[in-house]
């Protein structure tokens, strides 16, 4: 035992020393790296083309902080002669990577640390020959390399494995994989996948990926699988994964980012996953309100019945429920709320089979009946929920939208029923103004189902998320920092498998922040307290864009629901242009994506019926539904890329919009909301509309002189045709500017750089020693 303790203390001491030395050397996150092949064959066709990447499969094993990354990829040479090239493996400065092995076609290949001067020469030559400035983003990395040869019309398979230790960022472990090198393929890659297997001695409470869409599978409170997969694509952004662990029932994390004169934060609050297993869930009182008007006839009513029957059989033993089916009048399964048992469920299933579509739509009466049901039964510590599904507008009883909203506010909120109303709008004839306000004012959510879309799966998906409530009446207070402009405005209840993510701005940092989370947990009130160190942070640059997306969603909702003003539109436009976010007011500069949330956003400004109200702000219709759906999704956004324009990219601290092959700095564009070239060239438009005082030819001596500034090198990686501003200077990089004469000077040594063969190699060896001790233990 004494020997074990000495061994553990020794490991801690060595690890602490290494971490301190890392901080001294670099503040860059530890990043797992992937490579690319830069051809240097004599034939122009090969010299100017990257080989094809057929597949790229990554398996990552994380055991507490110890990480093993294994990747398999296949490169194909589509040409009729051998492709000779250099495989480059970028390693960010400060990374501790050990046991690096490369196997090509079954044979181990030696990796060498590339000499800095040699690397500069290769990159400068390749940037010009490949006409690809994006290579600049790796210019200041430490590089491992090996020579490769791919026979004509043949492929090679490469396997790489390495080990590292990851560190924490804002209370979360941060793993990064350099996936951006996959853009260096001459065609789309058939399959790119990353599987991350996380094991921890503590409970894993949060898993978050800010850029890529992932799925996660929780095997146990201590074990999680994370999956990312895309087909027929060329990823151009790095894969970044955050996860946090805790010994408490509920964990939290606080990520921050400093941007100019504004500071942003992202606060996570999660369950550790053990509450449901331990039976610590709050009972639900739930009323299902189902539209059975004539327009629901056919497949819609069949799917609604099937979904409701599935949900009834998934209710928890302590739940209570009722069913209201309505057309011009409202009917109910029974008075009050029914207990969940085999007898009541069987009767309820039979009742659902008898729901038949006919008649009008009396929404007001049905929802008031639902609210009254909570009053007729014994009060208890439960979560109250109304599931409301309709496919039409109010045609019977009270039909005025504002009157219905007011009636439900009085019956639900003012009478302290406080039921969450989850709204499902089916088809394009629903009143989006009514449904949006019902969900907004009654702390629920909204889902719009397109014609011929599966109603059943939507209902089941939402119910599955709220099946096991853990906390209700949640409030979150920050001390030590002053927070403002926080989204979402209303904090929802917490359910098993869900999380609360607040994003906002803060000021007056006091080096430490204390966060108090107060909530009701069944019959008792609880408070959770968390403390965080607040430090200047320039790493989590995704936070401002996510904040701006949520803010835009909130503002667009205000406009759609009748609060339109020039100030709101101006702010939406300003945020969209600053962060490259697709909005109806920036679509002439920021282009919508080819799929997902932003599709059709530009069409939302149309006024098809010429009534002076654009389609998106109408009460009903396809564009109205789409805008409501987009507004809500923007407000719930946790991902930096989901609303970013298809023509937007970030390089260094700049956001660019690609316009006709030229990367335009959004900061330089300012308040310009559209670019109409007509028969003009981009250069003519720039000269007429922007103030540019530095014209530089791509690949010239003057161009390479700019690369001595590391910040400029990152900005210039945007492309070969770039217009941008830095401080008081503005630049236009282009192929056809007059080029200064003279030879290309080698780039200078990066100031304060630590040479890998020297001091940093000692750190790498020390890291290997730690990994050896950890693995033995």
Coordinates of N, CA, C and O in Angstrom, one line a residue, residues 283-289 320 324 337 366-375 377 379-380 382-388 405 407-423 437-445 466 472-473 490-493 495:
X283 N -42.7 12.3 -10.5 CA -43.8 11.8 -11.2 C -44.4 12.9 -12.2 O -44.2 14.1 -11.9
X284 N -45.0 12.5 -13.2 CA -45.7 13.4 -14.2 C -47.2 13.4 -14.1 O -47.8 12.3 -13.9
X285 N -47.8 14.5 -14.2 CA -49.2 14.6 -14.5 C -49.4 15.2 -15.9 O -49.0 16.3 -16.2
X286 N -49.9 14.3 -16.8 CA -49.8 14.7 -18.2 C -51.2 14.5 -18.9 O -51.9 13.6 -18.6
X287 N -51.6 15.5 -19.7 CA -52.8 15.5 -20.4 C -52.5 15.6 -21.9 O -51.8 16.5 -22.3
X288 N -53.1 14.7 -22.6 CA -52.9 14.6 -24.1 C -54.1 15.3 -24.7 O -55.2 14.8 -24.5
X289 N -53.9 16.4 -25.5 CA -55.0 17.1 -26.2 C -54.8 16.9 -27.7 O -53.9 17.4 -28.3
X320 N -49.7 10.2 -13.6 CA -51.2 10.3 -13.8 C -51.4 10.9 -15.2 O -50.6 11.7 -15.7
X324 N -57.8 14.2 -23.9 CA -58.9 15.1 -24.4 C -58.8 15.0 -26.0 O -57.8 15.3 -26.6
X337 N -57.6 13.0 -13.3 CA -56.4 12.4 -13.9 C -56.5 10.9 -13.4 O -56.8 10.6 -12.3
X366 N -60.7 23.1 -25.5 CA -59.9 21.9 -25.2 C -58.7 22.2 -24.3 O -58.5 21.5 -23.3
X367 N -58.0 23.3 -24.5 CA -56.9 23.7 -23.6 C -57.4 24.1 -22.2 O -56.7 23.8 -21.2
X368 N -58.5 24.8 -22.2 CA -59.0 25.2 -20.9 C -59.5 24.0 -20.1 O -59.3 23.9 -18.8
X369 N -60.0 23.0 -20.8 CA -60.4 21.7 -20.1 C -59.2 21.0 -19.5 O -59.2 20.5 -18.4
X370 N -58.1 21.1 -20.3 CA -56.8 20.4 -19.9 C -56.3 21.1 -18.6 O -55.9 20.4 -17.6
X371 N -56.3 22.4 -18.6 CA -55.9 23.2 -17.4 C -56.7 22.8 -16.2 O -56.2 22.7 -15.0
X372 N -58.0 22.8 -16.4 CA -59.0 22.5 -15.3 C -58.7 21.1 -14.7 O -59.0 20.9 -13.5
X373 N -58.3 20.1 -15.5 CA -58.1 18.8 -15.0 C -57.1 18.7 -13.8 O -57.2 17.9 -12.9
X374 N -56.1 19.6 -13.9 CA -55.1 19.6 -12.8 C -55.6 20.2 -11.5 O -55.1 19.9 -10.4
X375 N -56.7 20.9 -11.6 CA -57.3 21.5 -10.4 C -58.2 20.5 -9.7 O -58.5 20.7 -8.5
X377 N -57.9 17.3 -9.1 CA -57.2 16.2 -8.4 C -56.4 16.7 -7.2 O -56.0 17.9 -7.2
X379 N -53.4 17.8 -5.2 CA -52.1 18.4 -5.5 C -51.0 17.6 -5.0 O -51.1 17.0 -3.9
X380 N -49.9 17.5 -5.8 CA -48.7 16.8 -5.3 C -47.5 17.4 -6.0 O -47.6 18.2 -6.9
X382 N -45.3 17.2 -8.6 CA -45.2 16.5 -9.9 C -44.8 17.6 -10.9 O -45.0 18.8 -10.7
X383 N -44.5 17.1 -12.1 CA -44.3 18.0 -13.2 C -45.6 17.8 -14.1 O -46.0 16.7 -14.4
X384 N -46.1 19.0 -14.4 CA -47.4 19.0 -15.2 C -47.1 19.3 -16.6 O -46.4 20.3 -17.0
X385 N -47.7 18.5 -17.5 CA -47.4 18.6 -18.9 C -48.7 18.5 -19.7 O -49.6 17.7 -19.4
X386 N -48.8 19.3 -20.8 CA -49.9 19.2 -21.8 C -49.3 18.9 -23.1 O -48.4 19.7 -23.6
X387 N -49.6 17.8 -23.7 CA -49.2 17.5 -25.1 C -50.4 17.9 -26.0 O -51.4 17.4 -26.0
X388 N -50.1 18.9 -26.9 CA -51.2 19.5 -27.7 C -50.8 19.3 -29.2 O -49.8 19.9 -29.6
X405 N -54.8 33.1 -26.2 CA -53.5 33.2 -25.4 C -53.8 33.7 -24.0 O -53.3 33.2 -23.0
X407 N -56.6 33.7 -22.3 CA -57.4 32.7 -21.5 C -56.5 31.6 -21.0 O -56.6 31.2 -19.8
X408 N -55.6 31.1 -21.8 CA -54.7 30.0 -21.3 C -53.7 30.6 -20.3 O -53.3 29.9 -19.3
X409 N -53.3 31.8 -20.5 CA -52.4 32.4 -19.5 C -53.0 32.5 -18.1 O -52.4 32.1 -17.1
X410 N -54.3 32.9 -18.1 CA -55.0 33.0 -16.8 C -55.2 31.6 -16.2 O -55.0 31.4 -15.0
X411 N -55.6 30.6 -17.1 CA -55.9 29.3 -16.6 C -54.7 28.5 -16.1 O -54.8 27.7 -15.2
X412 N -53.6 28.8 -16.8 CA -52.4 28.0 -16.5 C -51.3 28.7 -15.6 O -51.0 28.2 -14.6
X413 N -50.9 29.9 -16.1 CA -49.8 30.6 -15.4 C -50.4 31.3 -14.1 O -49.9 31.1 -13.0
X414 N -51.4 32.2 -14.4 CA -51.8 33.0 -13.3 C -52.5 32.2 -12.2 O -52.5 32.6 -11.0
X415 N -53.1 31.0 -12.5 CA -53.7 30.2 -11.5 C -52.8 29.2 -10.9 O -53.2 28.3 -10.1
X416 N -51.5 29.3 -11.2 CA -50.4 28.5 -10.6 C -50.4 27.1 -11.0 O -49.9 26.2 -10.3
X417 N -51.1 26.7 -12.1 CA -51.1 25.3 -12.6 C -49.7 25.1 -13.1 O -49.1 24.0 -12.9
X418 N -49.1 26.0 -13.9 CA -47.8 26.0 -14.5 C -47.5 24.7 -15.2 O -46.4 24.1 -15.1
X419 N -48.4 24.3 -16.1 CA -48.1 23.1 -16.9 C -47.3 23.5 -18.1 O -47.5 24.6 -18.7
X420 N -46.3 22.7 -18.5 CA -45.5 23.0 -19.7 C -46.4 22.5 -20.9 O -46.8 21.4 -20.9
X421 N -46.5 23.4 -21.9 CA -47.3 23.0 -23.1 C -46.4 22.7 -24.2 O -45.7 23.6 -24.7
X422 N -46.4 21.4 -24.7 CA -45.6 21.0 -25.8 C -46.5 20.9 -27.0 O -47.5 20.2 -27.0
X423 N -46.2 21.7 -28.0 CA -47.1 22.0 -29.2 C -46.6 21.2 -30.4 O -45.4 21.2 -30.7
X437 N -46.8 31.3 -29.5 CA -47.0 32.0 -28.2 C -47.4 31.0 -27.1 O -47.0 31.2 -26.0
X438 N -48.2 30.0 -27.4 CA -48.5 29.0 -26.4 C -47.3 28.3 -25.8 O -47.2 28.1 -24.6
X439 N -46.4 27.9 -26.7 CA -45.2 27.2 -26.2 C -44.2 28.2 -25.5 O -43.6 27.9 -24.5
X440 N -44.1 29.4 -26.0 CA -43.2 30.4 -25.4 C -43.6 30.8 -24.0 O -42.8 30.9 -23.1
X441 N -44.9 31.1 -23.9 CA -45.4 31.6 -22.6 C -45.7 30.5 -21.6 O -46.0 30.9 -20.4
X442 N -45.7 29.3 -22.0 CA -46.0 28.2 -21.1 C -44.8 27.2 -21.0 O -45.0 26.0 -20.9
X443 N -43.6 27.8 -21.0 CA -42.3 27.0 -20.9 C -42.4 25.6 -21.5 O -42.0 24.6 -20.8
X444 N -42.8 25.6 -22.7 CA -42.8 24.3 -23.4 C -41.9 24.3 -24.7 O -40.9 25.0 -24.7
X445 N -42.3 23.6 -25.7 CA -41.5 23.6 -26.9 C -42.5 23.4 -28.1 O -43.7 23.2 -27.9
X466 N -38.9 13.7 -22.3 CA -39.4 14.2 -21.1 C -40.0 13.0 -20.2 O -40.7 13.3 -19.2
X472 N -37.4 20.4 -11.3 CA -38.4 21.4 -11.8 C -38.1 22.8 -11.1 O -37.4 22.9 -10.1
X473 N -38.8 23.8 -11.6 CA -38.7 25.2 -11.1 C -37.3 25.6 -10.8 O -36.9 26.0 -9.8
X490 N -36.0 31.6 -20.6 CA -36.7 30.8 -19.6 C -36.0 29.5 -19.5 O -35.7 28.8 -20.5
X491 N -35.8 29.1 -18.3 CA -35.1 27.8 -18.0 C -36.1 26.7 -17.9 O -37.0 26.8 -17.1
X492 N -35.9 25.7 -18.7 CA -36.9 24.5 -18.7 C -36.6 23.6 -17.5 O -35.6 23.7 -16.8
X493 N -37.5 22.7 -17.3 CA -37.3 21.6 -16.3 C -36.2 20.7 -16.9 O -35.9 20.7 -18.1
X495 N -34.8 16.9 -17.5 CA -35.2 15.5 -17.7 C -34.0 14.7 -17.9 O -32.9 15.1 -18.3

